[in-house]
Short mmCIF file of N, CA and C and ligand atoms in Angstrom, two decimals:
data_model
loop_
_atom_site.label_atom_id
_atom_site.label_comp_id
_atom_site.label_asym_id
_atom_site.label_seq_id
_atom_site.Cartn_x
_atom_site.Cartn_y
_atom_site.Cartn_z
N UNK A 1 6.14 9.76 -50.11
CA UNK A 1 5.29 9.15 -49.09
C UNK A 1 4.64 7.87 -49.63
N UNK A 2 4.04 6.70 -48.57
CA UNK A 2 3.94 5.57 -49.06
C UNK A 2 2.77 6.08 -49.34
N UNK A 3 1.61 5.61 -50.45
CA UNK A 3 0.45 5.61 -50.67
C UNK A 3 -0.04 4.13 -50.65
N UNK A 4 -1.45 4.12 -49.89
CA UNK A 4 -1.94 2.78 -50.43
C UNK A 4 -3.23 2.78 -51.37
N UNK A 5 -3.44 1.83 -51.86
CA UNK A 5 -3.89 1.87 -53.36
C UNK A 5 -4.91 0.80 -53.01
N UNK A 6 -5.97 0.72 -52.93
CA UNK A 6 -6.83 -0.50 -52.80
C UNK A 6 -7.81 -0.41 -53.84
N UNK A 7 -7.70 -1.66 -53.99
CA UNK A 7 -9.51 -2.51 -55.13
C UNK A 7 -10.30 -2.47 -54.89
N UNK A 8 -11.47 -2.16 -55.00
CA UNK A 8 -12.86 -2.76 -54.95
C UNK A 8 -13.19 -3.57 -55.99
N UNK A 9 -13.34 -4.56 -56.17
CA UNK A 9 -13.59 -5.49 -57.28
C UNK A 9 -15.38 -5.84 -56.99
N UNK A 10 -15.79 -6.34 -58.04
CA UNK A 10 -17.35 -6.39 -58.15
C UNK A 10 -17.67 -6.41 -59.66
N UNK A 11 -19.00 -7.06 -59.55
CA UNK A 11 -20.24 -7.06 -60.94
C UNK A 11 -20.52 -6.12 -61.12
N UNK A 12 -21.43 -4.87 -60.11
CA UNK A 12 -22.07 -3.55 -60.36
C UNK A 12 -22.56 -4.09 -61.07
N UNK A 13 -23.44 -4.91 -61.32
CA UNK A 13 -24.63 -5.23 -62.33
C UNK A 13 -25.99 -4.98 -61.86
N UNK A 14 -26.55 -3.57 -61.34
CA UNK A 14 -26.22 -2.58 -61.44
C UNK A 14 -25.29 -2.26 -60.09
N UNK A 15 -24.71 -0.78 -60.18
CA UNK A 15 -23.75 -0.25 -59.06
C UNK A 15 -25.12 0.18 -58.34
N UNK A 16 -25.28 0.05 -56.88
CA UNK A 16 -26.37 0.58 -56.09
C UNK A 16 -25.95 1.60 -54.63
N UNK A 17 -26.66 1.64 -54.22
CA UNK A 17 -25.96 2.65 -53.12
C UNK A 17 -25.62 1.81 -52.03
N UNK A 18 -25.62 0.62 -52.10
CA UNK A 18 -24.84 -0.55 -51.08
C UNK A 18 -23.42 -0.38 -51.34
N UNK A 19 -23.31 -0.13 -53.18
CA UNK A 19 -21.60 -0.54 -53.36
C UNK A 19 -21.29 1.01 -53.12
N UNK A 20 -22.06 1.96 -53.24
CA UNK A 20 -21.79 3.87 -52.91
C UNK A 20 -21.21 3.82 -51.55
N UNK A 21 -22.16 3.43 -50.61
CA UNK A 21 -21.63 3.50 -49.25
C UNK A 21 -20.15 2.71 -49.16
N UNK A 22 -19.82 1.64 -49.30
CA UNK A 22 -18.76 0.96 -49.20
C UNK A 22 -17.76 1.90 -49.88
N UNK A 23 -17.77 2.40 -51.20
CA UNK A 23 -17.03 3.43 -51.70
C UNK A 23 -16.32 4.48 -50.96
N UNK A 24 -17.74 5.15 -50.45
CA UNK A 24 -16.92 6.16 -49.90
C UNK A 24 -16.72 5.84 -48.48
N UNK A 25 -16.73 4.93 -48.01
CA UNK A 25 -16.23 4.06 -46.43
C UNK A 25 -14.71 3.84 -47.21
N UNK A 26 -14.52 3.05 -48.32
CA UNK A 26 -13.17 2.49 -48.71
C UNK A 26 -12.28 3.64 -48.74
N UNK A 27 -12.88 4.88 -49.31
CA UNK A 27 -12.06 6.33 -49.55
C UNK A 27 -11.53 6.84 -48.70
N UNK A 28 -12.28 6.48 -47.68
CA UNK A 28 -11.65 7.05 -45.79
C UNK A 28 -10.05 6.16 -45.66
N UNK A 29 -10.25 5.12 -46.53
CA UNK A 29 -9.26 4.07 -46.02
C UNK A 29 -8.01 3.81 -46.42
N UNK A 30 -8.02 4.23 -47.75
CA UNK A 30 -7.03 3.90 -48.77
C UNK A 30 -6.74 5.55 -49.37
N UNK A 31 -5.93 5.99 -50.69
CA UNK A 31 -4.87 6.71 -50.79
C UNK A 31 -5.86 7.25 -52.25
N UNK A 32 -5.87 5.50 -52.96
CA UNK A 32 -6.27 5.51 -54.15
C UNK A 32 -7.60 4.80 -54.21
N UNK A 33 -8.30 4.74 -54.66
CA UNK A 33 -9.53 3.48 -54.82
C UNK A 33 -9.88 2.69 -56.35
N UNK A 34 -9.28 1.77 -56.88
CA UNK A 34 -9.32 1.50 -58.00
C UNK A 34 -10.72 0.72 -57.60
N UNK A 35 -12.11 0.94 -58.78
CA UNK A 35 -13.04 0.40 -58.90
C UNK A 35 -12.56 -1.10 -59.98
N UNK A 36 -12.87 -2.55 -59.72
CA UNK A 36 -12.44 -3.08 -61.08
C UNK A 36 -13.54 -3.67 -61.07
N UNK A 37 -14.12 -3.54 -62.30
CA UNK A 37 -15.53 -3.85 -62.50
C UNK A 37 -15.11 -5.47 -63.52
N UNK A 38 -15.95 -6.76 -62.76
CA UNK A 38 -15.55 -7.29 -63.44
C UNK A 38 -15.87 -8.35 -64.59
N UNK A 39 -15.76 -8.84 -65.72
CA UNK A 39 -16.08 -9.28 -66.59
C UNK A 39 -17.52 -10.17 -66.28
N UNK A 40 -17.05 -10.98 -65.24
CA UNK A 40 -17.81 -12.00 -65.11
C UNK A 40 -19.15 -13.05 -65.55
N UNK A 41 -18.57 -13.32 -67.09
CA UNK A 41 -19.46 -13.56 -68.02
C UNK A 41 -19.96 -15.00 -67.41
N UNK A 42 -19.71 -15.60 -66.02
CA UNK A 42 -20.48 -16.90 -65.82
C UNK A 42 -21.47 -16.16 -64.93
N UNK A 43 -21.50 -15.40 -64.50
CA UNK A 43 -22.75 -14.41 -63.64
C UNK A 43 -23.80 -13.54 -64.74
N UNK A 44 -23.75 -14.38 -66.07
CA UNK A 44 -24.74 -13.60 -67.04
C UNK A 44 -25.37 -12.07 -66.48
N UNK A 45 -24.39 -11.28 -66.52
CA UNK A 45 -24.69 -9.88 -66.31
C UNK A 45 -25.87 -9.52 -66.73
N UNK A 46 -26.81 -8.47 -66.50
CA UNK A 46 -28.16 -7.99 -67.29
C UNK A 46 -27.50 -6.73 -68.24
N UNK A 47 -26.47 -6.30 -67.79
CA UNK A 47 -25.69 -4.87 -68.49
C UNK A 47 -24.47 -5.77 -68.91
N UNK A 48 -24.03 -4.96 -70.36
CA UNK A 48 -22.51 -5.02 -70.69
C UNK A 48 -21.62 -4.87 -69.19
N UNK A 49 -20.11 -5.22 -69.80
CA UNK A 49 -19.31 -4.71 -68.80
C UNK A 49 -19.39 -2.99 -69.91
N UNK A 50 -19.46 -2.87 -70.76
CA UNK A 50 -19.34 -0.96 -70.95
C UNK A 50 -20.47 -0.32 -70.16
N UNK A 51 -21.67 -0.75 -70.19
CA UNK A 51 -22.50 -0.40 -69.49
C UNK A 51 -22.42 -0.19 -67.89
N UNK A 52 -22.01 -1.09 -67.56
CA UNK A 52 -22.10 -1.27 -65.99
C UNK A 52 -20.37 -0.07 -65.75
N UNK A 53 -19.50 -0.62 -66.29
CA UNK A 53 -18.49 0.52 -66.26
C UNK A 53 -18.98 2.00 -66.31
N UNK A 54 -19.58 2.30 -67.14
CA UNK A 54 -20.22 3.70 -67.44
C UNK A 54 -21.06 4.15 -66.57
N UNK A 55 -21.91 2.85 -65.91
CA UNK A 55 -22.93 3.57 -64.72
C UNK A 55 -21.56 3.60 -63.59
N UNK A 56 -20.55 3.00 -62.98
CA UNK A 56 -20.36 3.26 -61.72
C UNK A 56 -19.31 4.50 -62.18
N UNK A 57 -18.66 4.61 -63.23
CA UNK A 57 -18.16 6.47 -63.80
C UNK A 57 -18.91 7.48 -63.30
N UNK A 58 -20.42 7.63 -64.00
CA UNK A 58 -21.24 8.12 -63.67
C UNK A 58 -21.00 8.22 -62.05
N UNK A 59 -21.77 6.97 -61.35
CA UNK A 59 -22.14 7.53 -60.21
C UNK A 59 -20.58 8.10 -59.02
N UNK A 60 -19.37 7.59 -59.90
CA UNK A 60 -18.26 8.50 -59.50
C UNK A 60 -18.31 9.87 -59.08
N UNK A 61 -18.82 10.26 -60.59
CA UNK A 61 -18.61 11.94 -60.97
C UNK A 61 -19.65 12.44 -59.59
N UNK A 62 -20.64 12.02 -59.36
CA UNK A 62 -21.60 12.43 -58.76
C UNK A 62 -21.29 12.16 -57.01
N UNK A 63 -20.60 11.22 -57.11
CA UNK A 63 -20.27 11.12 -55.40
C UNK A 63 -18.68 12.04 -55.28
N UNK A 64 -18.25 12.57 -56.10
CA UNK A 64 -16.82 13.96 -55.92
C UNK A 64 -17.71 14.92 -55.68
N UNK A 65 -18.45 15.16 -56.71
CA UNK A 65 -19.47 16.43 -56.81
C UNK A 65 -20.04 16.44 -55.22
N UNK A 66 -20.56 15.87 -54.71
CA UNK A 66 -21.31 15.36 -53.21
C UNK A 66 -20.08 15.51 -52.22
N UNK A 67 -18.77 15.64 -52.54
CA UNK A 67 -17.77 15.57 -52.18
C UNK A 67 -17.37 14.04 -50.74
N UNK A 68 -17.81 13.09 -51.40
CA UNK A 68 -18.36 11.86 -50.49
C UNK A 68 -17.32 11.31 -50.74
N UNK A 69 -16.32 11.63 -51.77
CA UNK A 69 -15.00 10.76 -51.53
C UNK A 69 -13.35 11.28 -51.31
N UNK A 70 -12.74 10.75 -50.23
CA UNK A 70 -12.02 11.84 -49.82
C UNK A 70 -10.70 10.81 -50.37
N UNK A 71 -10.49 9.86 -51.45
CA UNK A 71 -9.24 9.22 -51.85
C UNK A 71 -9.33 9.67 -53.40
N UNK A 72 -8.17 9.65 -54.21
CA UNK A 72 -8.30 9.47 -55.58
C UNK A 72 -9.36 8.11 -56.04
N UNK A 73 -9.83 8.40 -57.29
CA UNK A 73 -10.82 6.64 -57.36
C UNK A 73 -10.47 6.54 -59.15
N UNK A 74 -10.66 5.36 -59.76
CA UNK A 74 -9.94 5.02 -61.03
C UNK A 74 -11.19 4.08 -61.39
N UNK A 75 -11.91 3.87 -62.31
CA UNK A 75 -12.88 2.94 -62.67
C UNK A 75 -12.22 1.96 -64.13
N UNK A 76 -11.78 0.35 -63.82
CA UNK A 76 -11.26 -0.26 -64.81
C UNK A 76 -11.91 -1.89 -64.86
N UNK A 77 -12.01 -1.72 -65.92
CA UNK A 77 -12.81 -2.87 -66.18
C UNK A 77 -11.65 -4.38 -66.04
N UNK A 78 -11.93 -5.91 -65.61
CA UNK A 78 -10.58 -6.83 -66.01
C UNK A 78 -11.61 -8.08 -65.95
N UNK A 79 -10.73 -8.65 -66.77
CA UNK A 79 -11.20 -10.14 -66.89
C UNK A 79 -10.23 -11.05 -66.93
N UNK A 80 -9.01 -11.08 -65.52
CA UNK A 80 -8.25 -11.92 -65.35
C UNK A 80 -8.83 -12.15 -63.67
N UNK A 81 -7.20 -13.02 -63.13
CA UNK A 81 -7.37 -13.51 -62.02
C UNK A 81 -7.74 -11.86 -61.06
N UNK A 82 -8.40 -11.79 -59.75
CA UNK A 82 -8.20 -10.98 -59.23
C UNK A 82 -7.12 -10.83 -58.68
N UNK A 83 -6.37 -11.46 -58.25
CA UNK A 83 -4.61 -11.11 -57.57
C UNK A 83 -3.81 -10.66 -58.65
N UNK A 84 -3.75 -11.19 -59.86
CA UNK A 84 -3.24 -10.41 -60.50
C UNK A 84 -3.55 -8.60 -61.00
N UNK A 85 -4.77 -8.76 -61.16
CA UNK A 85 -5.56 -7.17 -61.56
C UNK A 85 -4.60 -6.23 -59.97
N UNK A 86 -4.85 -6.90 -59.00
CA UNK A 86 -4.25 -6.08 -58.13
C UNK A 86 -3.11 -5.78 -57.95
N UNK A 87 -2.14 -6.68 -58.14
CA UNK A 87 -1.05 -6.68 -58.58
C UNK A 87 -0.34 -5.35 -59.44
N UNK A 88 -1.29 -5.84 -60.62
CA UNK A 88 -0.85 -5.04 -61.93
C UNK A 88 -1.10 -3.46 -61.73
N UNK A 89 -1.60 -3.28 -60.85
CA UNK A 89 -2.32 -2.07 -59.97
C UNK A 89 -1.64 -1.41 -59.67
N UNK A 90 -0.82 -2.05 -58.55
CA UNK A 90 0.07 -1.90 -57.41
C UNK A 90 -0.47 -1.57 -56.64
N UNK A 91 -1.60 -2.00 -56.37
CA UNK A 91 -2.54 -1.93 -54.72
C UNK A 91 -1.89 -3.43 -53.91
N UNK A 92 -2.16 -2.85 -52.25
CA UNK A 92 -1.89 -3.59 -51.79
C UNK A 92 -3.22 -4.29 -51.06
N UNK A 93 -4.24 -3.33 -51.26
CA UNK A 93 -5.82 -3.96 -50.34
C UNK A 93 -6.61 -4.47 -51.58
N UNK A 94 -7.26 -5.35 -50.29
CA UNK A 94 -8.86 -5.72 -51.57
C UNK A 94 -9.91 -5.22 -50.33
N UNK A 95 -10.62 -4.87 -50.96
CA UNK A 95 -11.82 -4.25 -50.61
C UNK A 95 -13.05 -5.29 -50.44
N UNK A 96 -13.79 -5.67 -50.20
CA UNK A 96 -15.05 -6.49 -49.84
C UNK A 96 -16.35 -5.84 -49.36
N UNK A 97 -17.37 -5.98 -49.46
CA UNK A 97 -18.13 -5.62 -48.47
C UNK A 97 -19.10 -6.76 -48.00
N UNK A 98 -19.49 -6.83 -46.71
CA UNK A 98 -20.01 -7.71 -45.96
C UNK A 98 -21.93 -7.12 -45.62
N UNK A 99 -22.71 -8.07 -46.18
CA UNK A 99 -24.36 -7.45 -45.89
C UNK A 99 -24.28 -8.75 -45.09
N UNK A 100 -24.84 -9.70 -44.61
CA UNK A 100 -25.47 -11.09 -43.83
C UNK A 100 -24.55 -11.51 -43.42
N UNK A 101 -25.13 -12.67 -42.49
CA UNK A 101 -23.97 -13.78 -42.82
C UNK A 101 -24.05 -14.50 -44.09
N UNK A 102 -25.15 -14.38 -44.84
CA UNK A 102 -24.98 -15.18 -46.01
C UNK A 102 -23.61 -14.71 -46.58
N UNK A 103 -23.39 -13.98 -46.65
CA UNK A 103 -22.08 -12.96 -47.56
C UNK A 103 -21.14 -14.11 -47.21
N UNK A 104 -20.53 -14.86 -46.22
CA UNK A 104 -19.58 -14.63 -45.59
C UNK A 104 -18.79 -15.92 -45.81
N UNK A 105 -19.41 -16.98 -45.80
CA UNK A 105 -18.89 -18.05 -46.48
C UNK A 105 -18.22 -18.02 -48.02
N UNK A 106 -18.95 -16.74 -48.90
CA UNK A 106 -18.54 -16.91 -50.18
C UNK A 106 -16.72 -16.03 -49.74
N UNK A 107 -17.18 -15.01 -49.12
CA UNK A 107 -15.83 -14.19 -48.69
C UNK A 107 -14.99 -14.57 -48.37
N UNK A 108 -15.33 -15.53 -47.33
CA UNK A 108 -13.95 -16.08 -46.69
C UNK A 108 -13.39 -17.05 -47.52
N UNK A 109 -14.33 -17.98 -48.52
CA UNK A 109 -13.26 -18.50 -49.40
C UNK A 109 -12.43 -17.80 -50.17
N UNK A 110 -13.02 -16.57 -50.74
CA UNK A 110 -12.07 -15.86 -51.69
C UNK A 110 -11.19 -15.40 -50.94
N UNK A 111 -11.47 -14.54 -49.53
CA UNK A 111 -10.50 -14.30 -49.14
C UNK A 111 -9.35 -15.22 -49.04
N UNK A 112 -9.81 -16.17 -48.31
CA UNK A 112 -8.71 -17.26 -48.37
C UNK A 112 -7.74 -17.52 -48.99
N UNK A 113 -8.41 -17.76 -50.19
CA UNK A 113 -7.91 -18.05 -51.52
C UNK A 113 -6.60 -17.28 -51.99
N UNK A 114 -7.22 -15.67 -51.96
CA UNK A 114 -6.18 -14.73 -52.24
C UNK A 114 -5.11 -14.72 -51.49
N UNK A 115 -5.37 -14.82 -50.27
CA UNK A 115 -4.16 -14.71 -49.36
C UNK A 115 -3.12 -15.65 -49.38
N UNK A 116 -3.96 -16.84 -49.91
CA UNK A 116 -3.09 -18.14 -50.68
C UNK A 116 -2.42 -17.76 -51.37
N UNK A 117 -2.86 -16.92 -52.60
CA UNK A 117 -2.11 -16.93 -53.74
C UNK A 117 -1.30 -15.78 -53.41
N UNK A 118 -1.50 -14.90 -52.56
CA UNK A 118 -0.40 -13.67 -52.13
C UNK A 118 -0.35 -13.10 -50.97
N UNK A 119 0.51 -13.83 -50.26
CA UNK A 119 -0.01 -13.31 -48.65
C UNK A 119 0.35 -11.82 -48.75
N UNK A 120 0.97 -10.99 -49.48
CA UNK A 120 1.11 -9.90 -49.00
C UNK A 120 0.00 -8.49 -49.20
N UNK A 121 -0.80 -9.26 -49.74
CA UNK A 121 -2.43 -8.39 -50.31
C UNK A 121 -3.27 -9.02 -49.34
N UNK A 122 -3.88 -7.85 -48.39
CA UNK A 122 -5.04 -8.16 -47.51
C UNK A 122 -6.48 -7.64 -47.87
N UNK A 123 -7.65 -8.32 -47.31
CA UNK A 123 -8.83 -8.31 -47.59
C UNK A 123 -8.79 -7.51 -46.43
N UNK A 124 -9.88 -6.51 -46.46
CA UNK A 124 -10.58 -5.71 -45.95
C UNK A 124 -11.90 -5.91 -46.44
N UNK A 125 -12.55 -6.00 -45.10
CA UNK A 125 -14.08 -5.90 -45.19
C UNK A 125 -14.83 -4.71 -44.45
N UNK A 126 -15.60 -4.44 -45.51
CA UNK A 126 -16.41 -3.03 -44.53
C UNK A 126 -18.00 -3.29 -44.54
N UNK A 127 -18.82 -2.64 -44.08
CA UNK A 127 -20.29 -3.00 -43.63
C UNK A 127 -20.62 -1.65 -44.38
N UNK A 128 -22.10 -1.55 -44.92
CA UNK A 128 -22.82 -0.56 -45.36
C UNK A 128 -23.64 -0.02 -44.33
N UNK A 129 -23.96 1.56 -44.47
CA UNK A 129 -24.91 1.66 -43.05
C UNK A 129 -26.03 1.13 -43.07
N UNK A 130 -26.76 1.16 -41.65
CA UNK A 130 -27.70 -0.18 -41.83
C UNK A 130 -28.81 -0.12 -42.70
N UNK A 131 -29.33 1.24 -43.45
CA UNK A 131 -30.30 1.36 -44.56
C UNK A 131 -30.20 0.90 -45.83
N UNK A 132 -28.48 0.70 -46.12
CA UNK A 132 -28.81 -0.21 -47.36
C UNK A 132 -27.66 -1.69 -47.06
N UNK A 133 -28.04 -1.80 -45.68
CA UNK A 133 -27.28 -3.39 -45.84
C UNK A 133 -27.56 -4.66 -46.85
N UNK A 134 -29.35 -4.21 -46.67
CA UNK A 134 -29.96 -5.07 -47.29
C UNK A 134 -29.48 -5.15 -49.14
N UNK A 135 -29.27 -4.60 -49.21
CA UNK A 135 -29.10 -4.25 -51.07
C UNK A 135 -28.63 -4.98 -51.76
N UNK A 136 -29.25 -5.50 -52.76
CA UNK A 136 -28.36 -6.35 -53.73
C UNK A 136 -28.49 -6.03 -55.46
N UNK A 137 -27.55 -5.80 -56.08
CA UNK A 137 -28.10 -5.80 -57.28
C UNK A 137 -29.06 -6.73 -57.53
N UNK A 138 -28.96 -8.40 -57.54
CA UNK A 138 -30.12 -8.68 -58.05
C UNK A 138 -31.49 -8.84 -57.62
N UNK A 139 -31.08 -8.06 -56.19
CA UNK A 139 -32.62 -7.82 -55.97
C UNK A 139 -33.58 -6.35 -56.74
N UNK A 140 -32.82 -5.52 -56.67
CA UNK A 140 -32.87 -4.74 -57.75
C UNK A 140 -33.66 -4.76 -58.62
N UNK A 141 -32.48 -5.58 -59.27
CA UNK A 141 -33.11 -6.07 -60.62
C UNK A 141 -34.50 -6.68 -60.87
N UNK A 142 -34.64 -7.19 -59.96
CA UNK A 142 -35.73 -8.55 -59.73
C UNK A 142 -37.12 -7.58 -58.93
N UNK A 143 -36.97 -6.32 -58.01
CA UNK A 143 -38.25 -5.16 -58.18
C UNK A 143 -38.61 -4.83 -59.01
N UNK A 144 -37.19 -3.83 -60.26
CA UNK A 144 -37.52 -3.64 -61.38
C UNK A 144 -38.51 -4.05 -62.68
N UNK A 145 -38.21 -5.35 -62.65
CA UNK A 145 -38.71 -6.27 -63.40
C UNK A 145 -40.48 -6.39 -63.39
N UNK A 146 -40.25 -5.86 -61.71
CA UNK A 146 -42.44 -6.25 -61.65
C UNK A 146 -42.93 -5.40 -61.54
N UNK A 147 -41.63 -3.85 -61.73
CA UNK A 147 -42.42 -2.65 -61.75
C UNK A 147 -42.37 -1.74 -60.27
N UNK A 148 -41.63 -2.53 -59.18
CA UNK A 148 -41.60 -1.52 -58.23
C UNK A 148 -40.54 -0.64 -58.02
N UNK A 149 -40.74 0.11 -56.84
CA UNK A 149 -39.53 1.50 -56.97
C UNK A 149 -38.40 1.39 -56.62
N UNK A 150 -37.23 1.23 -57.46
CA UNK A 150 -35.91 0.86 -57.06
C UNK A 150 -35.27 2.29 -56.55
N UNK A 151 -36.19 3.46 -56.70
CA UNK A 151 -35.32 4.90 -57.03
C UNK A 151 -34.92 5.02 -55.49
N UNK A 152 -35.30 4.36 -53.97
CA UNK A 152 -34.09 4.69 -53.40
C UNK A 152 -32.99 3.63 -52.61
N UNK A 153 -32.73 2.86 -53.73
CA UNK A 153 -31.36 1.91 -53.87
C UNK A 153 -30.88 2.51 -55.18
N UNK A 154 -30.92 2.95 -55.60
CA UNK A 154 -29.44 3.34 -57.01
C UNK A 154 -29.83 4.71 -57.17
N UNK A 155 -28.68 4.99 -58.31
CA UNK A 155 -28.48 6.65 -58.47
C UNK A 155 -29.78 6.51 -59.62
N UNK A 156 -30.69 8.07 -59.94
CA UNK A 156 -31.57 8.04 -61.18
C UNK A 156 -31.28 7.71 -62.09
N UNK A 157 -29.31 7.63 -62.43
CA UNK A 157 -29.52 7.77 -63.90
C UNK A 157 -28.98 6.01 -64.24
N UNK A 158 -28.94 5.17 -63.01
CA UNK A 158 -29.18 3.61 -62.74
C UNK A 158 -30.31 3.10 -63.48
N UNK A 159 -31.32 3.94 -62.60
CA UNK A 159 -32.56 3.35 -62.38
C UNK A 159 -33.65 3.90 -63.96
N UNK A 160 -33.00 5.10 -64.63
CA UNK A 160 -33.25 5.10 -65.85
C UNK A 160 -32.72 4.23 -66.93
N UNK A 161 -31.50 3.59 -66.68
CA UNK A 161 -30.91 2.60 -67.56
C UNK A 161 -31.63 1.29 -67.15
N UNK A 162 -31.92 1.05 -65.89
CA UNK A 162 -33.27 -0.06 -65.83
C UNK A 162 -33.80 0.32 -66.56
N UNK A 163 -34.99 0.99 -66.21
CA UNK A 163 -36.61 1.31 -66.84
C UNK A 163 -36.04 1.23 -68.25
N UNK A 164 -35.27 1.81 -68.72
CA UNK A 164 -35.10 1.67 -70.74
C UNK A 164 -35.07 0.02 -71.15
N UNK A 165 -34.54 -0.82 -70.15
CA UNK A 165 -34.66 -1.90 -70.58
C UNK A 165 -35.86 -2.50 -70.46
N UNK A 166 -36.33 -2.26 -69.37
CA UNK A 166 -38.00 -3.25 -69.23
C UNK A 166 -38.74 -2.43 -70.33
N UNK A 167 -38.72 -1.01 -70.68
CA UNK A 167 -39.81 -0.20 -71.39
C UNK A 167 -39.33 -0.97 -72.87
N UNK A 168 -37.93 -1.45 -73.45
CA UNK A 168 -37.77 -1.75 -74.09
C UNK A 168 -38.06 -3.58 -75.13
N UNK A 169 -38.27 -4.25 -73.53
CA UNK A 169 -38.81 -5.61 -73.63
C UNK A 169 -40.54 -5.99 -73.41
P1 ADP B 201 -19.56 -9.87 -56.88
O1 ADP B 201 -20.13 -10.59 -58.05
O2 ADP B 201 -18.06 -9.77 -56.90
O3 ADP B 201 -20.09 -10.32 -55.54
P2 ADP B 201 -21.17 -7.48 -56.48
O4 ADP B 201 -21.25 -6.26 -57.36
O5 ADP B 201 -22.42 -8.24 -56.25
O6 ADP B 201 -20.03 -8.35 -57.10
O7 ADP B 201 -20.60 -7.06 -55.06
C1 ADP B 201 -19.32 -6.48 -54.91
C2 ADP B 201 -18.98 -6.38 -53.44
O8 ADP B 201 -19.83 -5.41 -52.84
C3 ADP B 201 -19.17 -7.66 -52.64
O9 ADP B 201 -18.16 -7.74 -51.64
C4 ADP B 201 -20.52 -7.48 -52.00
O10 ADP B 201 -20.64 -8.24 -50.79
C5 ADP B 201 -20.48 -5.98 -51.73
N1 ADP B 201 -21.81 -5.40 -51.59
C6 ADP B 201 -22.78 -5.34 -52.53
N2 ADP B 201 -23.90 -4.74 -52.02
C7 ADP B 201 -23.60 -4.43 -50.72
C8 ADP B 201 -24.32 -3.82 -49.63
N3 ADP B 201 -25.58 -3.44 -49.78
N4 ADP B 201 -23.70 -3.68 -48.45
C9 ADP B 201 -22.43 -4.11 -48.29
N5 ADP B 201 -21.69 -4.69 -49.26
C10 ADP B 201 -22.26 -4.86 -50.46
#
């Protein structure tokens, strides 16, 4: 049987329950769900890529357990082109998710882009429900920082790998 195999590509700097919902929306959709978490050392991450890999593992294990995902899911870290990572995959979707219209200009160039470089890999875009449309990692980050409650945008054991860093600076 044909299976389809789709990406979610992303920073997860941190993974929050914006990129959870999209997850298990993508799981409804696809066969396989490869997470590719990605390098993106010009977006000065606040976490390693091991770190940020390890939190969206984590919050893996915990959304099967919840039984919230109904596709196989694969968590891999890359620091090449994205058409290729997908490629090398053998997925045929990319995954996106859409919060504003701010989102949408950056999307549609990439989308663009990709479809340039491979028309036969399509973008898919999905919406979060409307309680955490708003979500952004670096807003997150940027509550964290002055001390307010991030605990219901990310999983606890997120929002404990925050707090170790501010308790630590
Ligand atoms: P990137 O640096 O590739 O934008 P992010 O981790 O910030 O990585 O986001 C990965 C994807 O998840 C993007 O498509 C982004 O729009 C989407 N996303 C992040 N948070 C949300 C949310 N709250 N609702 C819907 N989509 C989201």
């Amino acid at each position: 049987m044909h299976r389809i195999i789709g990406v979610y590509p992303g920073t997860f700097d941190p993974i929050t329950c914006g990129h959870l919902d999209i997850i298990s929306r993508a799981s409804q959709v696809v066969d396989k769900l490869i997470i590719g978490v990605a390098h993106n050392a010009n977006k000065s991450p606040l976490f390693s890529l091991e770190e940020r890999v390890l939190m969206v593992k984590q919050d893996m294990e915990f959304l099967q357990k919840k039984s919230s995902m109904r596709s196989e899911v694969e968590v891999i870290p890359f620091n090449n082109l994205l058409i290729d990572f997908v490629i090398r995959n053998h997925a045929k979707v990319i995954i996106r998710g859409l919060r504003a219209v701010s989102d949408f200009e950056h999307e549609f160039q990439m989308a663009s882009m990709n479809l340039r470089l491979n028309s036969q890999i399509e973008t898919i875009f999905l919406m979060a429900t409307d309680k955490y449309q708003f979500i952004s990692s670096s807003m997150i980050k940027e509550v964290a920082r002055f001390g307010g409650d991030i605990s219901p945008f990310v999983s606890s054991h997120v929002m404990d790998k925050i707090k170790s860093i501010h308790q630590s600076t």
